[in-house]
Coordinates of C-alpha atoms and ligand atoms in Angstrom, one line a residue:
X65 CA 0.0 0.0 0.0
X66 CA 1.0 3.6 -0.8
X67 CA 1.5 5.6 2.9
X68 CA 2.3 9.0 2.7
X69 CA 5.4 9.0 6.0
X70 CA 7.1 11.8 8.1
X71 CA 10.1 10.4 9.3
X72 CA 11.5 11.4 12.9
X73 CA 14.7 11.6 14.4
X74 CA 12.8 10.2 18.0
X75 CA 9.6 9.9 19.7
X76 CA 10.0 13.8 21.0
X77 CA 10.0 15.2 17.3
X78 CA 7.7 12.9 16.1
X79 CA 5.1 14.0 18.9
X80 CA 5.8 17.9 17.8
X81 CA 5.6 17.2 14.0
X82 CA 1.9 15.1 14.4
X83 CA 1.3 18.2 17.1
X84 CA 2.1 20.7 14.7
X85 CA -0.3 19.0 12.1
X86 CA -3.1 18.1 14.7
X87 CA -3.1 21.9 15.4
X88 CA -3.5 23.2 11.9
X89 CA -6.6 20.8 11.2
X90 CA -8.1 21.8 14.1
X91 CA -7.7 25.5 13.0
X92 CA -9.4 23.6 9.3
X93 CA -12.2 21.8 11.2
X94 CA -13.1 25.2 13.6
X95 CA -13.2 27.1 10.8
X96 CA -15.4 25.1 8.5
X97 CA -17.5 23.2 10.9
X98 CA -17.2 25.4 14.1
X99 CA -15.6 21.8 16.2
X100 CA -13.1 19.8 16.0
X101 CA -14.1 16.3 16.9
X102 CA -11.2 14.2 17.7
X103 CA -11.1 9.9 18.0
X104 CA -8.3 9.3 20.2
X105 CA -5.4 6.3 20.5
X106 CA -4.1 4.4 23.8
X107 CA -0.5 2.7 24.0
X108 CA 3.2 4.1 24.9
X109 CA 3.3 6.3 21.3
X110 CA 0.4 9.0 21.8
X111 CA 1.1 10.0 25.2
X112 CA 3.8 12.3 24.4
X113 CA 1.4 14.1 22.1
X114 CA -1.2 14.6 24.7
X115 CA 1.1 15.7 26.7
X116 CA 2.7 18.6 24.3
X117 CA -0.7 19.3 23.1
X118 CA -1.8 20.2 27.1
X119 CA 1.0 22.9 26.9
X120 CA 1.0 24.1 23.2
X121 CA 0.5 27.2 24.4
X122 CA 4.0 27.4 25.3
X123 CA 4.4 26.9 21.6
X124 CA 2.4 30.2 20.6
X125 CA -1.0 27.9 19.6
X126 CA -3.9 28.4 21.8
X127 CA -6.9 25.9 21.5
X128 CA -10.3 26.9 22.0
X129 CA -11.3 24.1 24.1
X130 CA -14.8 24.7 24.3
X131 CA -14.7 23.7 20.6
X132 CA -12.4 20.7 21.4
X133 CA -14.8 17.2 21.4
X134 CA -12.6 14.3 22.4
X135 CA -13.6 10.5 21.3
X136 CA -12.1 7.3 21.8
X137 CA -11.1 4.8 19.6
X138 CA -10.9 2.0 21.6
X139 CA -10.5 1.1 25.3
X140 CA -9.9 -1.9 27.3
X141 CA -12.5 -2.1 29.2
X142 CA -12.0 -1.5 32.7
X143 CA -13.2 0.9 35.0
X144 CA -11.6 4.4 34.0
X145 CA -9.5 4.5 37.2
X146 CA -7.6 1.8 35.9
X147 CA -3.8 2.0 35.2
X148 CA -4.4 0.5 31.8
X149 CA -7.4 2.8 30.8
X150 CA -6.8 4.6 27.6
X151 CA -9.2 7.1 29.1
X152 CA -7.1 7.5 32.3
X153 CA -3.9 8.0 30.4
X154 CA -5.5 10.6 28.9
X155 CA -6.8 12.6 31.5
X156 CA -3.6 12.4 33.0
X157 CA -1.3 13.4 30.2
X158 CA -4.1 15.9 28.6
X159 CA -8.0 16.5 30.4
X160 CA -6.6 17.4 33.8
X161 CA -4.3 20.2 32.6
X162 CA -6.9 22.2 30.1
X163 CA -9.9 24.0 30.5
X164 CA -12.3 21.1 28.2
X165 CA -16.0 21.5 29.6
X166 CA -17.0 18.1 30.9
X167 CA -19.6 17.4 28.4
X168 CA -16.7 17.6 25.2
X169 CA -14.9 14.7 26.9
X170 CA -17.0 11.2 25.4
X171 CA -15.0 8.9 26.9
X172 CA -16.3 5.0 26.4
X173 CA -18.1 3.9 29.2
X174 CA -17.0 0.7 31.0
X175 CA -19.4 0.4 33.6
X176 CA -22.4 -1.7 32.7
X177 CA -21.9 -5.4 32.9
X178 CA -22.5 -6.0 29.5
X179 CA -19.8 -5.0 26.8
X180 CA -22.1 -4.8 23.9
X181 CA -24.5 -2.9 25.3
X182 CA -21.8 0.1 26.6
X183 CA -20.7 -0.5 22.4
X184 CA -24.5 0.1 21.8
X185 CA -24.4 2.7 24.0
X186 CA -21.6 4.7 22.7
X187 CA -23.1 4.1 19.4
X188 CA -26.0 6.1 20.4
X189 CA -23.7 8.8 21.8
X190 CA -21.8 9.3 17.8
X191 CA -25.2 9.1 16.1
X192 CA -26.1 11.8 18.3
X193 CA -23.0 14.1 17.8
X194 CA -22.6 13.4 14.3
X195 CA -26.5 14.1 13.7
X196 CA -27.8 12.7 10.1
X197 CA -24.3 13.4 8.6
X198 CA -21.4 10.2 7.8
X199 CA -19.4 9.9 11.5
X200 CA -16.5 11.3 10.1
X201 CA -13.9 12.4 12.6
X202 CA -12.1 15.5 12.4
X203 CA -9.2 13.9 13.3
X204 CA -8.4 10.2 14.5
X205 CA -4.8 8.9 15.7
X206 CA -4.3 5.4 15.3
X207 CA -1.5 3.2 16.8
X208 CA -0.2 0.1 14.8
X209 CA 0.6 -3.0 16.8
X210 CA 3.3 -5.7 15.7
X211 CA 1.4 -8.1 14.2
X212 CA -0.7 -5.1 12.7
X213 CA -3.8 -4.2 15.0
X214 CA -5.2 -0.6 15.1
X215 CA -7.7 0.7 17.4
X216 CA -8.2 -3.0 18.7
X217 CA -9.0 -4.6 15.5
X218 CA -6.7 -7.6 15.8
X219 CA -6.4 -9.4 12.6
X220 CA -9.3 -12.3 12.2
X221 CA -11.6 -10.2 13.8
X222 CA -14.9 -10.5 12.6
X223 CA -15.5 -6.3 13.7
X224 CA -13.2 -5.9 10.9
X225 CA -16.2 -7.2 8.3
X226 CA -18.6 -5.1 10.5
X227 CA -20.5 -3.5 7.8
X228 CA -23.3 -1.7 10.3
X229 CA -22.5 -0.7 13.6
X230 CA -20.1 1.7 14.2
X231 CA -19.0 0.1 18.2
X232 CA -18.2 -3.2 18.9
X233 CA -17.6 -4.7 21.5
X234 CA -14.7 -7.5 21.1
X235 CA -12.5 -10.1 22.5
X236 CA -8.5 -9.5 21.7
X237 CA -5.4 -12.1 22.2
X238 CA -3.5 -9.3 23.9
X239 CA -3.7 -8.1 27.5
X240 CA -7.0 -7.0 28.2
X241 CA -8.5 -9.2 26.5
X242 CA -12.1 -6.9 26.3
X243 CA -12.1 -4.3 24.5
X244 CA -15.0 -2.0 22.9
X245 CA -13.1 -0.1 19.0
X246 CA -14.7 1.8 16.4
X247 CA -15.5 -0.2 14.1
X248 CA -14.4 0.3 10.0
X249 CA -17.5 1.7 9.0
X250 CA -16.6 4.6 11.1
X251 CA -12.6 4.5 11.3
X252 CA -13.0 4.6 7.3
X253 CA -15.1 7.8 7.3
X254 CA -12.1 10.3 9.1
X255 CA -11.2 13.4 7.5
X256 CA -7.7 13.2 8.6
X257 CA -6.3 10.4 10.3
X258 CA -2.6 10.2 11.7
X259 CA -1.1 6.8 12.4
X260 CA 1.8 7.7 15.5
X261 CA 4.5 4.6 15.3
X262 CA 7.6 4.4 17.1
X263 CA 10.0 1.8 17.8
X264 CA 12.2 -0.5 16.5
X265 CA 9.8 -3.2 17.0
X266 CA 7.3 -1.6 14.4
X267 CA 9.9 -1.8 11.5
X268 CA 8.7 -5.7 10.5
X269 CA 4.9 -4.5 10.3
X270 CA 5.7 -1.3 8.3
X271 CA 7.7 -3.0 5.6
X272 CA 4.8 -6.0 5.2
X273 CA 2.0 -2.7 5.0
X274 CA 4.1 -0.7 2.5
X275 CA 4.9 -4.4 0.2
X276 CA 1.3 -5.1 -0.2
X277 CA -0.4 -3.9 -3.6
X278 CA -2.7 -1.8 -3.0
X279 CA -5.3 -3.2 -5.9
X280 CA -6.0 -6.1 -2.4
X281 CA -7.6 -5.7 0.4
X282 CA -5.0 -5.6 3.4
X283 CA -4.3 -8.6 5.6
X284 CA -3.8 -6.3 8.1
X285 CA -6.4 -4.1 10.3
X286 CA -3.9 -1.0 9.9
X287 CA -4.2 -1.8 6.4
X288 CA -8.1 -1.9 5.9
X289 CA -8.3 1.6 7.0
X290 CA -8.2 3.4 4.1
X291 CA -10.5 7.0 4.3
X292 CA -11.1 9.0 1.6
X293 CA -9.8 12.1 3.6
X294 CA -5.6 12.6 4.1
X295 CA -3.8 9.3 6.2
X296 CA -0.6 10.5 7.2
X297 CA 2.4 8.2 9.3
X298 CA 4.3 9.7 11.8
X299 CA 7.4 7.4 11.8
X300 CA 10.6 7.8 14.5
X301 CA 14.0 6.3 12.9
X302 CA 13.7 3.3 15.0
X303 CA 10.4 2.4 13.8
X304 CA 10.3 3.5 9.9
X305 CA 13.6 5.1 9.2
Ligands
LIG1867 C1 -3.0 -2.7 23.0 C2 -1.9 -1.6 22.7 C3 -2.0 -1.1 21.3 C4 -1.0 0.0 21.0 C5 -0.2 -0.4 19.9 C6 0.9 0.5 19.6 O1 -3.9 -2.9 22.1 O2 -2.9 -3.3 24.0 O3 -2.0 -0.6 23.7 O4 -3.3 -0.7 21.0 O5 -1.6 1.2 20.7 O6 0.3 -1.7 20.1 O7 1.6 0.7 20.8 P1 2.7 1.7 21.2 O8 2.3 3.1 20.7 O9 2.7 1.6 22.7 O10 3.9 1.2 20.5

């Protein structure tokens, strides 16, 4: 498949250069659509841009948070207190230091008993936001797993054929085994979507992505999201270099 890369020395100027990007399509989205409506990623990689985009004002950029909405693309689901919530790592790198009315932060919920029906649930919560029109995110970061999982879409799973909902609950072979992801029907929708990669571990998975024509569907999750809107991958050396 054709990917359109930014290649970073390290995970620090890899995290400024998607920042720098995230910031002018939010300028995009606020001035077209009045909101920018972000799906957001979990793991190691996306921390360190959280964490910049909390201070960006040192940077000169100042975000109008009231206009910020922030989604997630996955979660393990867990109560949000949990070390290995994507929401927690969040709020700590990013909610707790801005001024983001409560009601902008759409974080999955994790509390009923039943998976499917917080998927349902958070279903209900895009259809509302994103009103009659496609659920196209302003922006979505993605992460890339070894063997090639985004959001958690492992390959095999059958959410990756989901052709309806837009949440599913799902099973993964990794820790944390239950998960809830956007599914394709909405992943493939995004007006922007960044994939953040970083590590020498990565390098395997990149090379398989970039060998595969791209006339055939993708083996790969990473690979079956392909939007219409502009995919960009924010590389470090290690991972892509
Ligand atoms: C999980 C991981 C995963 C992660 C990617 C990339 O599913 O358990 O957290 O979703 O985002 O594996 O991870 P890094 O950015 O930490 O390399």
């Amino acid at each position: 498949m054709k990917m359109e890369t930014r290649v970073f020395p390290d995970l620090d100027a890899l995290s400024r250069g998607a920042l720098e990007e995230m910031l002018r399509a939010m300028q995009d989205a606020i001035k077209q659509r009045g909101r920018f409506a972000v799906a957001l990623a979990g793991g190691r990689t996306p921390a360190k841009l959280y964490t910049l985009w909390a201070h960006a004002e040192n940077y000169g950029v100042r975000t109008p948070w009231d206009r910020v909405h922030l989604f997630w693309s996955d979660e393990r689901y867990v109560p949000h207190d949990d070390p290995v919530s994507n929401y927690r790592m969040t709020r700590e790198t990013l909610i707790e230091h801005v001024a983001i009315p409560a009601d902008n932060v759409h974080a999955m919920p994790t509390d009923s008993p039943d998976p499917a029906k917080a998927a349902e649930a958070y279903e209900a919560e895009l259809r509302s936001f994103f009103g009659a029109g496609a659920p196209a995110f302003d922006l979505q970061l993605l992460g890339l797993g070894v063997e090639g999982h985004t959001a958690s879409l492992f390959p095999g799973s059958p959410a990756l054929e989901e052709k309806k909902r837009w949440v599913a609950a799902v099973e993964v072979p990794a820790k944390s085994p239950r998960r809830l992801t956007l599914t394709p029907v909405v992943l493939n929708e995004g007006r922007n979507t960044f994939f953040l990669v970083s590590g020498a571990d990565k390098r395997e998975i990149l090379a398989a992505l970039r060998s595969e024509p791209s006339s055939q569907a993708s083996q790969y999750p990473a690979g079956r999201i392909q939007p219409a809107g502009r995919t960009l991958w924010f590389l470090d050396e290690a991972a892509g270099g």
